[in-house]
Amino acid sequence: MMRTSSAFASGLLAVVLVASGVLAAGCTRNVLSHPVSADVYMKEADGEFVWMGTTPYADKNLVWGESCWRVEAPGYARSEEMCAPGGPDTITILYYLEEADVRATAEESSLDIGASLHDARTRFQNGDLSSRQYRRLKADLIWQYIGG
Amino acid sequence: MLLRDVLLVVACAVLACACANKTIVSGRPQTAVEKKGEMAIDWQPFSCSRGKLFDGALRIAQRYNLRVDTLEKDSGFIEFKLGQLGVNELTLYTRFPLVSPYEGYALGSYREFVEHYQTEPTGSVDLTFLMTPKENGTTELAIRSHWIARDPGSQTKVSSSGYFEDQLVTELARETGCPMVGRWSRAAQNKLGRLRELGEESLLDGDDYWVARSALLRGSDDED
């Protein structure tokens, strides 16, 4: 019923609950997380992830195609991508996020910050990154560069 | 179009999109608000007398072309003004006023504003230094700053990135030979220096600096 795009990261757990569309109140996709207030992203087939809101998140839609979901919270490792099939079921995804290790790694010291930031800006200007993604990527690169 | 009006229109447009997309699966219900101007407050203990620090601050002011509005040496109080900030200074010294309400990241930049609206904002800052001697022989420096961005016909308060204040404090320590104690660890000071190097190379803007600075400050507090 559900699949992930890759193996789970250690310490990360997602639980998926599927209810019958007959019994459920509607075709709802619920996304819950620990901690709460994580950003919820969704993409449809051949689409790109778009920000939908924050957890606890619930969205009813008359026609649900296959949709993939992930969540992000500051200070926590990004969740794996979870894809839910289309159809009338009510599906709830629970994410337990692992705290991120923000320590600098050895490879970070060799970061070419100028080229990396330029590349990030190019991706943003080409529309490959949203404003939010661009800001976050820049922050990550800068943080790595200064050995934060 | 005025800077304030443009920000308002963009914010309303984003809010309208958020409402319209509520029932659309692929919608992006994102809202934006104009962040009100904030007063940046910072403080830093220096291991030297107030008089020495005061004289050093005046030399720094001259170096940066800061206009001295008020001077009270007995109370360690100085008011400065810098009234000729261009886009480059605003970009580095302040945070762009249109921000995401959820995480506070900037939705645009001054340079993008110039590119889109063909009008170049200017700005100014009012700085207040208050130096207070402590019993242990150190002097505590408190800085307050008020930043304004303007375009022809309007002005808006903007938040400080902390870049300029940090630069002044670092220069002051160097100028007076008085090491900074507490507040920032030596490691954090080094990292701040690396951040400013990126700023000098125009590789980061005020929002980038503020985010990294805030994270460093939290880490420095943890070390304490």
XYZ file of C-alpha atoms in Angstrom:
372
model
C 0.000 0.000 0.000
C 2.793 2.399 0.868
C 6.354 2.736 -0.307
C 9.297 4.923 0.490
C 11.757 6.430 -1.929
C 14.709 5.039 -0.027
C 15.541 3.258 3.172
C 14.646 4.955 6.418
C 17.356 6.888 8.172
C 18.300 5.486 11.534
C 16.011 6.632 14.247
C 13.362 7.735 11.811
C 10.034 6.027 11.844
C 6.924 6.662 9.860
C 3.693 4.881 10.587
C 0.964 4.764 8.034
C -2.636 4.112 8.899
C -5.151 3.437 6.158
C -8.882 3.482 6.752
C -11.593 2.348 4.423
C -13.123 5.050 2.329
C -16.563 3.650 3.069
C -16.177 4.046 6.786
C -14.142 7.211 6.752
C -15.737 10.639 6.626
C -13.932 11.571 3.405
C -10.851 11.145 1.277
C -8.485 12.661 3.764
C -4.716 12.741 3.976
C -3.484 13.335 7.505
C 0.132 14.016 8.360
C 1.205 14.011 11.990
C 4.647 14.307 13.473
C 6.706 14.373 16.592
C 7.640 17.135 17.148
C 4.529 18.958 15.979
C 4.590 22.075 13.790
C 6.856 20.424 11.229
C 6.533 21.670 7.670
C 4.547 19.350 5.429
C 5.463 18.969 1.764
C 3.564 17.058 -0.875
C 4.100 16.266 -4.502
C 1.912 14.599 -7.031
C 3.119 12.354 -9.832
C 5.809 14.055 -11.908
C 5.449 17.180 -9.808
C 7.656 18.942 -7.326
C 7.282 19.112 -3.601
C 5.225 22.064 -2.457
C 4.719 23.286 1.042
C 1.239 22.460 2.320
C 1.216 23.548 5.920
C 2.398 22.322 9.255
C 1.615 19.298 11.357
C -0.912 18.283 12.472
C -2.065 18.518 8.891
C -5.311 17.283 7.371
C -6.530 17.791 3.859
C -9.704 16.510 2.270
C -9.909 16.258 -1.453
C -12.568 14.735 -3.632
C -10.072 13.155 -5.977
C -6.733 12.027 -4.632
C -4.174 10.702 -7.051
C -0.945 9.200 -5.848
C 0.810 11.694 -3.611
C 4.196 11.671 -1.911
C 4.810 13.380 1.396
C 7.662 14.427 3.630
C 8.071 16.676 6.642
C 10.823 18.945 7.927
C 11.421 20.608 11.258
C 14.316 22.881 12.259
C 16.927 20.918 14.180
C 15.641 17.556 12.991
C 16.683 15.291 10.168
C 14.457 15.577 7.132
C 11.959 12.740 6.917
C 11.968 10.166 4.196
C 9.509 10.526 1.362
C 6.318 8.529 1.794
C 4.034 7.906 -1.137
C 0.360 7.194 -0.719
C -1.715 5.612 -3.465
C -4.652 7.390 -4.985
C -8.187 6.482 -4.062
C -10.860 7.142 -1.505
C -9.045 5.847 1.595
C -8.300 8.064 4.516
C -4.586 7.832 5.108
C -2.669 9.058 8.105
C 1.105 9.304 8.152
C 2.933 9.654 11.442
C 6.521 10.829 11.461
C 8.940 10.575 14.361
C 11.837 12.851 13.491
C 15.360 12.330 14.704
C 17.308 15.321 15.993
C 19.839 16.436 13.410
C 23.550 16.353 14.056
C 24.589 19.924 13.276
C 28.275 19.401 14.010
C 30.663 20.131 11.219
C 32.119 17.156 9.435
C 35.599 16.770 8.082
C 34.527 17.179 4.482
C 32.900 20.524 5.234
C 36.250 22.227 5.668
C 36.947 21.700 1.975
C 33.685 23.325 0.930
C 34.096 25.814 -1.894
C 31.631 28.251 -0.445
C 31.695 30.696 -3.326
C 30.952 28.056 -5.941
C 28.370 26.357 -3.756
C 26.473 29.574 -3.082
C 26.657 30.526 -6.731
C 25.295 27.121 -7.694
C 22.476 27.480 -5.183
C 21.588 30.898 -6.580
C 21.580 29.540 -10.118
C 19.233 26.744 -9.110
C 16.967 29.290 -7.431
C 16.943 31.578 -10.457
C 16.167 28.623 -12.707
C 13.183 27.755 -10.550
C 14.663 24.517 -9.247
C 14.461 25.789 -5.680
C 11.706 27.687 -3.940
C 12.583 30.800 -1.993
C 12.338 28.838 1.208
C 14.509 25.991 -0.087
C 17.078 28.469 -1.357
C 17.260 30.216 1.994
C 17.617 26.950 3.843
C 20.294 25.651 1.472
C 22.270 28.879 1.825
C 22.014 28.696 5.589
C 23.237 25.101 5.561
C 26.170 25.906 3.277
C 27.211 28.930 5.310
C 26.883 26.999 8.536
C 29.070 24.245 7.166
C 31.619 26.749 5.891
C 32.124 28.472 9.206
C 32.270 25.112 10.985
C 29.203 25.859 13.041
C 5.593 52.450 -6.570
C 6.451 52.944 -2.957
C 8.412 50.315 -1.064
C 5.730 50.065 1.598
C 2.976 49.727 -0.991
C 4.832 47.053 -2.892
C 5.342 44.997 0.241
C 1.679 45.364 1.115
C 0.532 44.335 -2.341
C 2.805 41.296 -2.356
C 1.625 40.267 1.094
C -2.039 40.596 0.067
C -1.411 38.669 -3.138
C 0.215 35.807 -1.272
C -2.604 35.764 1.255
C -5.166 35.708 -1.544
C -3.394 32.785 -3.187
C -3.347 30.967 0.124
C -7.116 31.297 0.449
C -7.791 30.325 -3.147
C -5.635 27.251 -2.958
C -7.050 25.854 0.216
C -8.892 23.076 -1.551
C -6.328 22.492 -4.247
C -3.995 19.673 -3.498
C -1.002 21.204 -5.155
C -1.626 24.689 -3.748
C 0.900 26.503 -1.611
C -1.000 28.106 1.260
C 1.818 30.413 2.210
C 1.296 33.808 3.752
C 3.646 36.701 4.205
C 3.724 39.693 6.455
C 5.783 42.799 6.561
C 8.002 42.486 9.550
C 7.895 45.550 11.714
C 11.107 47.298 12.470
C 12.887 46.058 15.504
C 15.442 47.534 17.738
C 18.555 45.414 17.834
C 20.010 45.170 21.294
C 23.387 43.733 21.949
C 25.907 43.994 24.708
C 29.486 43.047 25.152
C 31.822 43.261 28.150
C 35.294 44.659 27.449
C 38.200 44.252 29.828
C 39.113 47.933 30.094
C 37.902 51.190 31.584
C 34.891 53.093 30.322
C 36.955 56.132 29.434
C 39.271 54.142 27.209
C 36.362 52.440 25.514
C 34.564 55.759 25.055
C 37.519 57.373 23.328
C 37.927 54.326 21.135
C 34.264 54.464 20.110
C 34.687 58.044 18.921
C 37.677 57.096 16.799
C 35.672 54.250 15.279
C 32.807 56.637 14.579
C 35.128 58.933 12.677
C 36.473 56.021 10.672
C 32.962 54.961 9.621
C 31.754 58.518 8.979
C 29.193 58.247 11.732
C 27.736 61.575 12.756
C 27.874 62.023 16.526
C 24.547 63.477 17.696
C 24.903 63.206 21.468
C 27.959 62.819 23.594
C 27.929 62.335 27.372
C 31.267 61.043 28.505
C 30.347 61.109 32.186
C 27.558 58.635 31.597
C 29.229 56.757 28.750
C 26.451 57.622 26.331
C 26.898 58.297 22.610
C 24.346 58.613 19.829
C 25.516 58.123 16.260
C 23.802 58.441 12.931
C 24.705 57.069 9.543
C 22.385 58.518 6.963
C 23.756 57.404 3.636
C 23.130 53.699 3.291
C 22.814 52.319 -0.210
C 21.490 49.009 -1.453
C 24.733 47.194 -0.679
C 24.748 48.397 2.923
C 21.048 47.672 3.407
C 21.548 44.209 1.952
C 24.285 43.377 4.416
C 23.350 45.346 7.511
C 19.608 44.708 7.610
C 17.061 41.993 7.004
C 14.764 42.334 4.018
C 11.417 43.497 5.421
C 9.201 40.944 3.675
C 9.552 37.662 5.535
C 7.792 34.344 5.924
C 5.656 34.367 9.083
C 6.418 30.735 9.760
C 10.179 30.613 9.833
C 11.127 34.217 9.285
C 13.153 33.669 6.126
C 13.315 36.533 3.645
C 10.977 36.536 0.676
C 13.197 38.468 -1.679
C 16.087 40.877 -1.423
C 16.847 44.552 -1.930
C 18.653 43.760 -5.163
C 15.613 41.908 -6.497
C 13.508 44.889 -5.469
C 15.749 47.172 -7.506
C 15.648 44.834 -10.496
C 11.866 44.604 -10.449
C 10.856 48.150 -9.606
C 13.749 50.136 -11.018
C 13.986 52.235 -7.902
C 16.846 52.119 -5.494
C 16.143 52.149 -1.761
C 18.352 54.093 0.590
C 18.556 53.887 4.324
C 19.837 55.218 7.587
C 20.634 53.995 11.048
C 20.571 55.579 14.485
C 22.924 53.947 16.939
C 23.113 54.347 20.686
C 26.106 53.225 22.694
C 25.839 52.968 26.457
C 28.967 52.016 28.397
C 28.577 50.872 31.965
C 31.544 50.173 34.257
C 31.373 46.966 36.268
C 32.850 46.154 39.669
C 35.308 43.685 38.199
C 36.955 46.416 36.119
C 35.273 45.555 32.865
C 32.975 47.845 30.908
C 29.751 46.630 29.445
C 28.736 48.049 26.093
C 25.077 48.060 25.100
C 24.168 48.971 21.532
C 20.744 49.870 20.243
C 20.115 50.459 16.598
C 17.167 51.671 14.555
C 17.270 51.007 10.847
C 15.154 52.664 8.176
C 14.852 51.766 4.491
C 13.444 54.356 2.110
C 12.438 54.678 -1.486
C 11.255 57.881 -3.088
C 8.126 58.705 -1.122
C 8.016 56.145 1.654
C 10.042 54.579 4.390
C 9.834 51.437 6.477
C 11.520 50.227 9.618
C 13.737 47.243 9.052
C 15.423 44.798 11.376
C 19.124 44.690 11.897
C 21.156 41.724 10.732
C 23.694 42.403 13.481
C 26.483 42.636 10.918
C 27.261 46.321 11.371
C 27.009 46.181 15.153
C 29.330 43.165 15.283
C 31.743 44.932 12.986
C 31.808 47.994 15.232
C 32.331 45.912 18.360
C 35.171 43.970 16.781
C 36.792 47.176 15.525
C 36.423 48.691 18.952
C 38.219 45.781 20.593
C 41.014 46.059 18.050
C 41.223 49.837 18.305
C 41.404 49.950 22.095
C 43.366 46.748 22.614
C 40.675 45.705 25.079
C 39.733 42.056 24.633
C 36.089 41.112 24.684
C 35.195 38.837 27.520
C 32.209 36.552 27.935
C 29.186 36.657 25.645
C 30.930 35.243 22.607
C 33.425 32.434 22.950
C 36.701 32.796 21.070
C 35.578 30.062 18.690
C 32.323 31.891 18.064
C 34.193 35.129 17.422
C 36.337 33.370 14.840
C 33.235 32.034 13.150
C 31.682 35.484 13.149
C 34.848 36.711 11.469
C 34.449 34.101 8.758
C 30.854 35.176 8.294
C 31.919 38.782 7.821
C 34.499 37.693 5.275
C 31.657 36.157 3.278
C 29.784 39.424 3.627
C 32.735 41.411 2.347
C 32.767 39.162 -0.711
C 29.005 39.735 -1.191
C 28.401 36.018 -0.752
C 25.783 36.459 1.931
C 23.148 39.014 2.810
C 21.803 40.305 6.087
C 19.308 37.506 6.493
C 21.979 34.860 5.983
C 24.155 36.594 8.535
C 21.348 36.918 11.044
C 20.421 33.229 10.800
C 24.013 32.041 11.266
C 24.695 34.625 13.963
C 21.624 33.532 15.926
C 22.722 29.912 15.735
C 26.236 30.840 16.863
C 24.848 32.865 19.729
C 22.765 29.923 20.907
C 25.843 27.715 20.715
C 27.925 30.259 22.582
C 25.311 30.393 25.313
C 25.407 26.627 25.544
C 29.164 26.695 26.008
C 28.761 29.113 28.874
